[in-house]
Amino acid sequence: MNEKEVAEIRRRFQPERSNITQVHGCYVNAQREILSTFNQSLASAPQEEVESILSVLKRSLTGTLGKQLNDIVFETQQVVDSDEHRLLMALRGSALKDEGMVQAFCQRVIECLEMEGPYLILLAADSYDVPYRTGDGAPNPDGSCDVYSYIVCGICPIKETKPALRYNVPDSVICSRDVDWLISPPELGFLFPAFDDRSANIYNALYYTRKTGESHPEFVQGIFRTEPPMPADLQQETFKEILAESLGEACCYNVVQEMHGRLSEMVEEHKASKNPEPLAISKRALRGVLEACGVEEEKAQAFEEKYEEAFGGAANPQNLIDTKSFTVRTPDVTIKVSPDCGDLVETRLIDGRKYILVRVEGDVEVNGVNVRFDQENPAQAT
């Protein structure tokens, strides 16, 4: 799925647009036991409550593609004949009305998911009359080109509140507040099937994790029986390791700065182009950056091989670097520079000692105090 397709489905989660009439699932305690199940109708619920429930479900479709949102791809054999795909298709086909299938799914989640504390398994089914698009991409309300039926799942941690005092306004008294159980935003979830080319793709699902450093691989293996996506945080650490190990002594400041600058530039250009497809950079393009910095062919080749082994030849630049920060760190000093000002920092070897030089443009503050350089201060002149 691309950004436009995700956004189109995300807009469904409003009472006036959604065909979600019920939410299904169960409450799982910290001992991984089902304490209760539910099949709650939204038809007679207050609008504010419906909006809140849909908002929680919508959170399973939020985030950045390649970071919080990742494609899950089923092999052809899985689609033809496998328990995991058959279960998902049954849930979708019955619009979650088959209680036995819902219970089987919840049990499978409990068996594979490793998560501390109690949580809620939340499921909903929707059918979307996909409208035609005109030549300029605008929706045509006069008809639909397809009906996209799908299920969405969110695994929501439950937070127990502490007893406290509260003020009861109607009775004008101070009284105690009982313990309550609050539903947190989903920690993980998915959409099945994927909405590709504005139609159902049963060969794919869209998988969500709230934390970029935790992809819950045990859930992916247990529910989809596929290799889990590499967490975005791990991709960044892996890229750093590949760069350092491949280049060795050639991994100097200028090379790292140029690599960071090129990747940041690609991300900005992609945003400006408003291209809905996820951005990816190939091993060949990154090798070209290294060679342009004067890195030896042998070391550039070693980098290319390691990059292909880790990322399959291409990865999203947003996952390889921190585009919002450029940091120079020593055991005792950390310097943070705006990514587009990396050229203000230099490394020098003076009298056998390593130095980091920062060219100053404008005022300088130390602990919030504007200071002058010695040669600018007459009191320091000799």
CSV table of C-alpha atoms in Angstrom, one decimal:
chain,number,residue,atom,x,y,z
A,1,MET,CA,0.0,0.0,0.0
A,2,ASN,CA,1.1,3.5,-0.6
A,3,GLU,CA,0.4,6.7,1.4
A,4,LYS,CA,-2.7,7.7,-0.6
A,5,GLU,CA,-4.3,4.2,-0.2
A,6,VAL,CA,-3.6,4.2,3.5
A,7,ALA,CA,-5.0,7.7,3.9
A,8,GLU,CA,-8.2,6.7,1.9
A,9,ILE,CA,-8.9,3.8,4.3
A,10,ARG,CA,-8.0,5.8,7.3
A,11,ARG,CA,-10.7,8.4,6.4
A,12,ARG,CA,-13.3,5.6,6.8
A,13,PHE,CA,-13.0,5.6,10.6
A,14,GLN,CA,-15.7,8.2,11.1
A,15,PRO,CA,-19.3,7.4,12.1
A,16,GLU,CA,-20.8,9.0,9.0
A,17,ARG,CA,-18.4,7.1,6.6
A,18,SER,CA,-17.9,3.8,8.2
A,19,ASN,CA,-20.0,0.6,7.9
A,20,ILE,CA,-18.6,-0.8,11.1
A,21,THR,CA,-21.6,-1.7,13.2
A,22,GLN,CA,-20.0,-3.9,15.8
A,23,VAL,CA,-16.7,-4.4,17.5
A,24,HIS,CA,-15.5,-7.9,18.6
A,25,GLY,CA,-12.7,-9.2,20.8
A,26,CYS,CA,-11.7,-10.2,24.2
A,27,TYR,CA,-10.0,-9.0,27.4
A,28,VAL,CA,-6.8,-10.9,28.2
A,29,ASN,CA,-5.2,-10.7,31.7
A,30,ALA,CA,-1.5,-10.6,32.6
A,31,GLN,CA,-1.6,-14.4,33.0
A,32,ARG,CA,-2.7,-14.7,29.3
A,33,GLU,CA,-6.2,-15.9,30.2
A,34,ILE,CA,-9.4,-14.7,28.5
A,35,LEU,CA,-11.5,-13.1,31.3
A,36,SER,CA,-14.3,-11.9,29.0
A,37,THR,CA,-15.3,-11.7,25.4
A,38,PHE,CA,-17.5,-9.1,23.7
A,39,ASN,CA,-19.5,-8.5,20.6
A,40,GLN,CA,-20.6,-4.9,21.0
A,41,SER,CA,-23.1,-3.1,18.8
A,42,LEU,CA,-22.4,0.5,17.8
A,43,ALA,CA,-25.9,1.1,16.5
A,44,SER,CA,-27.3,2.4,19.7
A,45,ALA,CA,-24.1,3.7,21.3
A,46,PRO,CA,-23.7,7.5,21.9
A,47,GLN,CA,-21.9,9.2,19.0
A,48,GLU,CA,-19.0,10.3,21.2
A,49,GLU,CA,-18.4,6.7,22.3
A,50,VAL,CA,-18.6,5.5,18.6
A,51,GLU,CA,-16.1,8.1,17.6
A,52,SER,CA,-13.7,7.1,20.4
A,53,ILE,CA,-13.9,3.4,19.4
A,54,LEU,CA,-13.3,4.2,15.7
A,55,SER,CA,-10.4,6.4,16.7
A,56,VAL,CA,-8.7,3.6,18.6
A,57,LEU,CA,-9.1,1.3,15.6
A,58,LYS,CA,-7.8,4.0,13.3
A,59,ARG,CA,-4.6,4.2,15.3
A,60,SER,CA,-3.7,0.8,13.8
A,61,LEU,CA,-3.4,2.5,10.4
A,62,THR,CA,-1.3,5.5,11.6
A,63,GLY,CA,2.4,6.2,11.2
A,64,THR,CA,5.0,6.2,8.4
A,65,LEU,CA,5.2,3.5,5.8
A,66,GLY,CA,8.4,1.5,6.4
A,67,LYS,CA,8.5,2.5,10.0
A,68,GLN,CA,5.3,1.9,11.9
A,69,LEU,CA,3.5,0.5,8.9
A,70,ASN,CA,4.9,-2.4,6.9
A,71,ASP,CA,3.6,-4.7,4.2
A,72,ILE,CA,3.2,-8.4,5.1
A,73,VAL,CA,3.5,-10.6,2.0
A,74,PHE,CA,2.1,-14.1,1.8
A,75,GLU,CA,3.6,-16.7,-0.4
A,76,THR,CA,1.4,-18.2,-3.1
A,77,GLN,CA,1.3,-21.5,-1.3
A,78,GLN,CA,0.0,-19.8,1.8
A,79,VAL,CA,-2.8,-18.2,-0.1
A,80,VAL,CA,-3.7,-21.5,-1.8
A,81,ASP,CA,-3.7,-23.7,1.3
A,82,SER,CA,-2.6,-22.6,4.8
A,83,ASP,CA,-4.3,-22.4,8.2
A,84,GLU,CA,-3.1,-18.8,8.9
A,85,HIS,CA,-4.5,-17.4,5.6
A,86,ARG,CA,-7.6,-19.5,5.7
A,87,LEU,CA,-8.4,-18.1,9.2
A,88,LEU,CA,-8.0,-14.5,8.1
A,89,MET,CA,-10.1,-15.1,5.0
A,90,ALA,CA,-12.8,-16.7,7.2
A,91,LEU,CA,-12.8,-13.7,9.5
A,92,ARG,CA,-13.2,-11.4,6.6
A,93,GLY,CA,-15.7,-13.5,4.7
A,94,SER,CA,-18.1,-13.8,7.7
A,95,ALA,CA,-17.5,-10.1,8.6
A,96,LEU,CA,-16.5,-11.4,12.1
A,97,LYS,CA,-20.0,-13.0,12.6
A,98,ASP,CA,-18.5,-16.5,13.0
A,99,GLU,CA,-17.9,-16.5,16.8
A,100,GLY,CA,-15.9,-19.7,16.5
A,101,MET,CA,-13.4,-18.1,14.1
A,102,VAL,CA,-13.1,-15.0,16.3
A,103,GLN,CA,-12.4,-17.2,19.3
A,104,ALA,CA,-9.8,-19.2,17.3
A,105,PHE,CA,-8.1,-16.0,16.2
A,106,CYS,CA,-8.0,-14.6,19.8
A,107,GLN,CA,-6.5,-17.9,21.1
A,108,ARG,CA,-3.8,-17.8,18.4
A,109,VAL,CA,-2.9,-14.3,19.4
A,110,ILE,CA,-2.7,-15.2,23.1
A,111,GLU,CA,-0.5,-18.2,22.2
A,112,CYS,CA,2.1,-16.2,20.2
A,113,LEU,CA,2.1,-12.7,21.6
A,114,GLU,CA,4.6,-11.7,24.2
A,115,MET,CA,3.4,-8.6,25.9
A,116,GLU,CA,3.4,-7.6,29.6
A,117,GLY,CA,0.2,-6.8,31.4
A,118,PRO,CA,-3.4,-7.1,30.3
A,119,TYR,CA,-4.6,-6.2,26.9
A,120,LEU,CA,-7.6,-6.0,24.6
A,121,ILE,CA,-7.9,-7.8,21.3
A,122,LEU,CA,-10.1,-5.5,19.2
A,123,LEU,CA,-11.6,-6.5,15.9
A,124,ALA,CA,-13.9,-4.8,13.4
A,125,ALA,CA,-15.1,-5.5,9.9
A,126,ASP,CA,-16.0,-3.0,7.2
A,127,SER,CA,-17.1,-2.9,3.6
A,128,TYR,CA,-16.2,0.1,1.4
A,129,ASP,CA,-17.9,1.0,-1.9
A,130,VAL,CA,-14.7,2.3,-3.6
A,131,PRO,CA,-15.7,5.3,-5.6
A,132,TYR,CA,-14.5,5.9,-9.2
A,133,ARG,CA,-11.7,8.4,-9.6
A,134,THR,CA,-11.9,11.0,-12.4
A,135,GLY,CA,-8.9,11.7,-14.6
A,136,ASP,CA,-7.5,14.2,-12.1
A,137,GLY,CA,-7.8,11.7,-9.2
A,138,ALA,CA,-10.9,13.3,-7.6
A,139,PRO,CA,-13.6,10.9,-6.3
A,140,ASN,CA,-16.7,10.5,-8.4
A,141,PRO,CA,-19.7,10.1,-6.0
A,142,ASP,CA,-22.0,8.9,-8.8
A,143,GLY,CA,-20.8,5.3,-8.6
A,144,SER,CA,-18.3,2.8,-7.3
A,145,CYS,CA,-15.8,0.6,-9.0
A,146,ASP,CA,-15.5,-2.2,-6.4
A,147,VAL,CA,-16.5,-3.2,-2.9
A,148,TYR,CA,-13.5,-3.6,-0.6
A,149,SER,CA,-14.3,-5.8,2.4
A,150,TYR,CA,-11.7,-5.9,5.2
A,151,ILE,CA,-11.0,-6.5,8.8
A,152,VAL,CA,-8.9,-4.4,11.1
A,153,CYS,CA,-7.3,-5.6,14.4
A,154,GLY,CA,-5.7,-3.6,17.3
A,155,ILE,CA,-3.9,-5.0,20.3
A,156,CYS,CA,-4.5,-2.4,23.0
A,157,PRO,CA,-2.8,-2.5,26.4
A,158,ILE,CA,-5.0,-2.0,29.4
A,159,LYS,CA,-3.8,0.4,32.1
A,160,GLU,CA,-5.2,0.1,35.6
A,161,THR,CA,-5.8,3.4,37.4
A,162,LYS,CA,-5.0,3.9,41.1
A,163,PRO,CA,-7.6,4.7,43.7
A,164,ALA,CA,-7.8,8.4,44.2
A,165,LEU,CA,-10.0,11.2,45.6
A,166,ARG,CA,-12.4,13.0,43.4
A,167,TYR,CA,-14.8,15.9,43.7
A,168,ASN,CA,-18.5,15.0,43.0
A,169,VAL,CA,-20.0,18.2,41.6
A,170,PRO,CA,-23.7,17.3,41.7
A,171,ASP,CA,-23.5,16.2,45.4
A,172,SER,CA,-20.8,18.8,46.3
A,173,VAL,CA,-18.8,16.2,48.2
A,174,ILE,CA,-15.2,14.8,48.1
A,175,CYS,CA,-15.3,11.0,47.7
A,176,SER,CA,-13.1,8.2,46.5
A,177,ARG,CA,-12.7,7.1,43.0
A,178,ASP,CA,-12.6,3.4,42.3
A,179,VAL,CA,-10.0,1.5,40.3
A,180,ASP,CA,-10.7,1.7,36.6
A,181,TRP,CA,-9.3,0.0,33.4
A,182,LEU,CA,-8.4,2.3,30.6
A,183,ILE,CA,-7.9,1.3,27.0
A,184,SER,CA,-4.5,2.5,25.6
A,185,PRO,CA,-3.8,3.1,21.9
A,186,PRO,CA,-2.9,-0.1,20.0
A,187,GLU,CA,0.6,-1.4,20.5
A,188,LEU,CA,0.3,-3.4,17.3
A,189,GLY,CA,-2.3,-4.3,14.8
A,190,PHE,CA,-3.1,-5.0,11.1
A,191,LEU,CA,-5.4,-4.5,8.2
A,192,PHE,CA,-6.3,-7.5,6.0
A,193,PRO,CA,-6.4,-7.7,3.1
A,194,ALA,CA,-4.3,-4.9,1.8
A,195,PHE,CA,-5.8,-2.1,-0.2
A,196,ASP,CA,-3.6,-2.1,-3.3
A,197,ASP,CA,-4.4,-0.2,-6.5
A,198,ARG,CA,-7.7,0.7,-4.6
A,199,SER,CA,-8.8,-2.9,-4.4
A,200,ALA,CA,-8.4,-6.0,-2.2
A,201,ASN,CA,-5.1,-7.8,-2.3
A,202,ILE,CA,-5.4,-11.1,-0.4
A,203,TYR,CA,-1.6,-11.7,-0.9
A,204,ASN,CA,-0.8,-8.8,1.4
A,205,ALA,CA,-1.7,-7.3,4.8
A,206,LEU,CA,-0.6,-4.0,6.4
A,207,TYR,CA,1.1,-4.5,9.7
A,208,TYR,CA,1.3,-1.8,12.4
A,209,THR,CA,3.6,-1.4,15.4
A,210,ARG,CA,3.6,1.7,17.6
A,211,LYS,CA,7.3,1.5,18.5
A,212,THR,CA,9.9,1.7,15.7
A,213,GLY,CA,12.2,-0.4,17.8
A,214,GLU,CA,9.9,-3.3,18.4
A,215,SER,CA,8.1,-5.2,15.6
A,216,HIS,CA,6.8,-8.1,17.8
A,217,PRO,CA,8.3,-10.8,15.5
A,218,GLU,CA,6.6,-13.5,17.5
A,219,PHE,CA,3.2,-12.0,16.5
A,220,VAL,CA,4.1,-11.9,12.8
A,221,GLN,CA,5.3,-15.5,12.9
A,222,GLY,CA,2.3,-16.7,14.8
A,223,ILE,CA,-0.4,-14.9,12.9
A,224,PHE,CA,1.0,-14.6,9.4
A,225,ARG,CA,3.8,-17.3,9.4
A,226,THR,CA,6.1,-14.9,7.5
A,227,GLU,CA,9.4,-13.3,8.3
A,228,PRO,CA,8.9,-10.1,10.4
A,229,PRO,CA,10.0,-6.8,9.1
A,230,MET,CA,13.2,-5.4,10.5
A,231,PRO,CA,12.4,-2.7,13.0
A,232,ALA,CA,13.2,0.8,11.8
A,233,ASP,CA,15.5,1.5,14.7
A,234,LEU,CA,17.4,-1.7,14.0
A,235,GLN,CA,17.7,-0.8,10.4
A,236,GLN,CA,19.5,2.4,11.4
A,237,GLU,CA,21.9,0.6,13.7
A,238,THR,CA,22.6,-2.0,11.1
A,239,PHE,CA,23.4,0.6,8.5
A,240,LYS,CA,25.8,2.3,10.8
A,241,GLU,CA,27.6,-1.0,11.5
A,242,ILE,CA,27.8,-1.8,7.8
A,243,LEU,CA,29.3,1.6,7.0
A,244,ALA,CA,31.9,1.4,9.8
A,245,GLU,CA,32.9,-2.3,9.2
A,246,SER,CA,33.1,-2.0,5.4
A,247,LEU,CA,35.1,1.2,5.2
A,248,GLY,CA,37.4,0.7,8.2
A,249,GLU,CA,39.9,3.6,8.4
A,250,ALA,CA,38.3,5.2,5.4
A,251,CYS,CA,35.2,5.9,7.4
A,252,CYS,CA,36.0,9.5,8.0
A,253,TYR,CA,33.9,12.5,8.9
A,254,ASN,CA,33.5,13.7,5.3
A,255,VAL,CA,32.2,10.4,4.1
A,256,VAL,CA,29.6,10.1,6.9
A,257,GLN,CA,28.6,13.7,6.4
A,258,GLU,CA,28.2,13.3,2.6
A,259,MET,CA,26.2,10.1,3.1
A,260,HIS,CA,23.9,11.7,5.6
A,261,GLY,CA,23.5,14.8,3.4
A,262,ARG,CA,22.6,12.7,0.3
A,263,LEU,CA,20.1,10.6,2.1
A,264,SER,CA,18.5,13.6,3.8
A,265,GLU,CA,18.3,15.3,0.4
A,266,MET,CA,16.5,12.3,-1.1
A,267,VAL,CA,14.0,12.3,1.7
A,268,GLU,CA,13.2,16.0,1.3
A,269,GLU,CA,12.9,15.6,-2.5
A,270,HIS,CA,10.5,12.7,-2.1
A,271,LYS,CA,8.3,14.7,0.3
A,272,ALA,CA,8.3,17.7,-2.1
A,273,SER,CA,7.3,15.5,-5.0
A,274,LYS,CA,4.3,14.2,-3.1
A,275,ASN,CA,4.9,10.7,-4.5
A,276,PRO,CA,2.7,8.3,-2.5
A,277,GLU,CA,5.0,5.4,-3.2
A,278,PRO,CA,7.5,4.5,-0.4
A,279,LEU,CA,11.0,5.8,-1.0
A,280,ALA,CA,13.9,3.3,-1.4
A,281,ILE,CA,17.6,3.7,-2.2
A,282,SER,CA,19.6,1.0,-3.9
A,283,LYS,CA,22.9,-0.5,-3.1
A,284,ARG,CA,24.3,0.9,-6.4
A,285,ALA,CA,23.2,4.5,-5.5
A,286,LEU,CA,24.9,4.3,-2.1
A,287,ARG,CA,28.1,2.8,-3.6
A,288,GLY,CA,28.1,5.8,-6.0
A,289,VAL,CA,28.1,8.2,-3.0
A,290,LEU,CA,31.0,6.4,-1.5
A,291,GLU,CA,33.1,6.4,-4.7
A,292,ALA,CA,32.4,10.1,-5.1
A,293,CYS,CA,33.9,10.6,-1.7
A,294,GLY,CA,37.1,8.9,-2.8
A,295,VAL,CA,36.5,5.5,-1.1
A,296,GLU,CA,38.5,2.7,-2.6
A,297,GLU,CA,36.7,0.4,-5.0
A,298,GLU,CA,37.4,-2.7,-2.8
A,299,LYS,CA,35.8,-1.0,0.3
A,300,ALA,CA,32.8,0.3,-1.7
A,301,GLN,CA,32.3,-3.3,-3.0
A,302,ALA,CA,32.4,-4.7,0.5
A,303,PHE,CA,29.8,-2.1,1.6
A,304,GLU,CA,27.5,-3.0,-1.3
A,305,GLU,CA,27.6,-6.7,-0.5
A,306,LYS,CA,26.9,-6.2,3.2
A,307,TYR,CA,24.1,-3.7,2.4
A,308,GLU,CA,22.5,-6.2,0.0
A,309,GLU,CA,22.7,-9.0,2.6
A,310,ALA,CA,21.0,-6.9,5.3
A,311,PHE,CA,18.4,-5.0,3.2
A,312,GLY,CA,18.0,-7.1,0.1
A,313,GLY,CA,19.5,-4.4,-2.1
A,314,ALA,CA,17.3,-1.5,-1.2
A,315,ALA,CA,15.9,0.3,1.9
A,316,ASN,CA,14.0,3.4,2.9
A,317,PRO,CA,16.5,6.2,3.6
A,318,GLN,CA,14.3,7.5,6.4
A,319,ASN,CA,15.1,4.3,8.3
A,320,LEU,CA,18.9,4.5,7.7
A,321,ILE,CA,19.5,7.9,9.3
A,322,ASP,CA,18.0,10.5,11.6
A,323,THR,CA,17.0,13.2,9.1
A,324,LYS,CA,16.2,15.7,11.9
A,325,SER,CA,19.6,15.6,13.6
A,326,PHE,CA,23.3,15.3,12.8
A,327,THR,CA,25.3,14.4,15.9
A,328,VAL,CA,29.0,14.3,16.6
A,329,ARG,CA,29.7,12.5,19.9
A,330,THR,CA,32.9,11.8,21.9
A,331,PRO,CA,33.0,10.1,25.4
A,332,ASP,CA,32.7,13.5,27.0
A,333,VAL,CA,31.2,15.9,24.5
A,334,THR,CA,28.1,15.7,22.2
A,335,ILE,CA,27.6,18.2,19.4
A,336,LYS,CA,24.2,18.4,17.6
A,337,VAL,CA,24.1,20.2,14.3
A,338,SER,CA,21.2,20.9,12.0
A,339,PRO,CA,21.4,18.3,9.2
A,340,ASP,CA,21.9,21.0,6.5
A,341,CYS,CA,24.7,22.6,8.4
A,342,GLY,CA,27.1,19.6,8.7
A,343,ASP,CA,29.7,21.5,6.8
A,344,LEU,CA,30.2,23.8,9.8
A,345,VAL,CA,32.0,20.9,11.6
A,346,GLU,CA,35.5,19.7,10.7
A,347,THR,CA,37.8,17.1,12.2
A,348,ARG,CA,41.5,17.9,12.4
A,349,LEU,CA,44.7,16.2,13.6
A,350,ILE,CA,46.9,18.9,15.2
A,351,ASP,CA,50.2,18.0,16.8
A,352,GLY,CA,49.1,14.4,17.0
A,353,ARG,CA,45.8,15.2,18.8
A,354,LYS,CA,42.3,14.9,17.5
A,355,TYR,CA,40.2,18.0,17.3
A,356,ILE,CA,36.6,18.8,16.3
A,357,LEU,CA,36.3,22.3,15.0
A,358,VAL,CA,33.0,24.1,14.7
A,359,ARG,CA,32.8,27.2,12.5
A,360,VAL,CA,30.6,29.8,14.2
A,361,GLU,CA,28.3,32.0,12.3
A,362,GLY,CA,26.3,34.4,14.5
A,363,ASP,CA,25.9,34.6,18.3
A,364,VAL,CA,27.2,32.0,20.7
A,365,GLU,CA,25.4,31.1,23.9
A,366,VAL,CA,26.8,29.1,26.9
A,367,ASN,CA,24.2,27.9,29.3
A,368,GLY,CA,21.8,30.4,27.8
A,369,VAL,CA,24.2,33.3,28.2
A,370,ASN,CA,25.4,35.2,25.1
A,371,VAL,CA,29.2,35.2,25.2
A,372,ARG,CA,32.0,36.8,23.2
A,373,PHE,CA,35.3,35.3,22.0
A,374,ASP,CA,38.4,36.4,23.8
A,375,GLN,CA,39.7,38.5,20.8
A,376,GLU,CA,36.3,40.3,20.7
A,377,ASN,CA,36.5,41.2,24.4
A,378,PRO,CA,38.8,44.2,25.1
A,379,ALA,CA,39.1,43.1,28.8
A,380,GLN,CA,40.8,39.9,27.6
A,381,ALA,CA,43.2,41.6,25.2
A,382,THR,CA,46.9,41.6,26.0
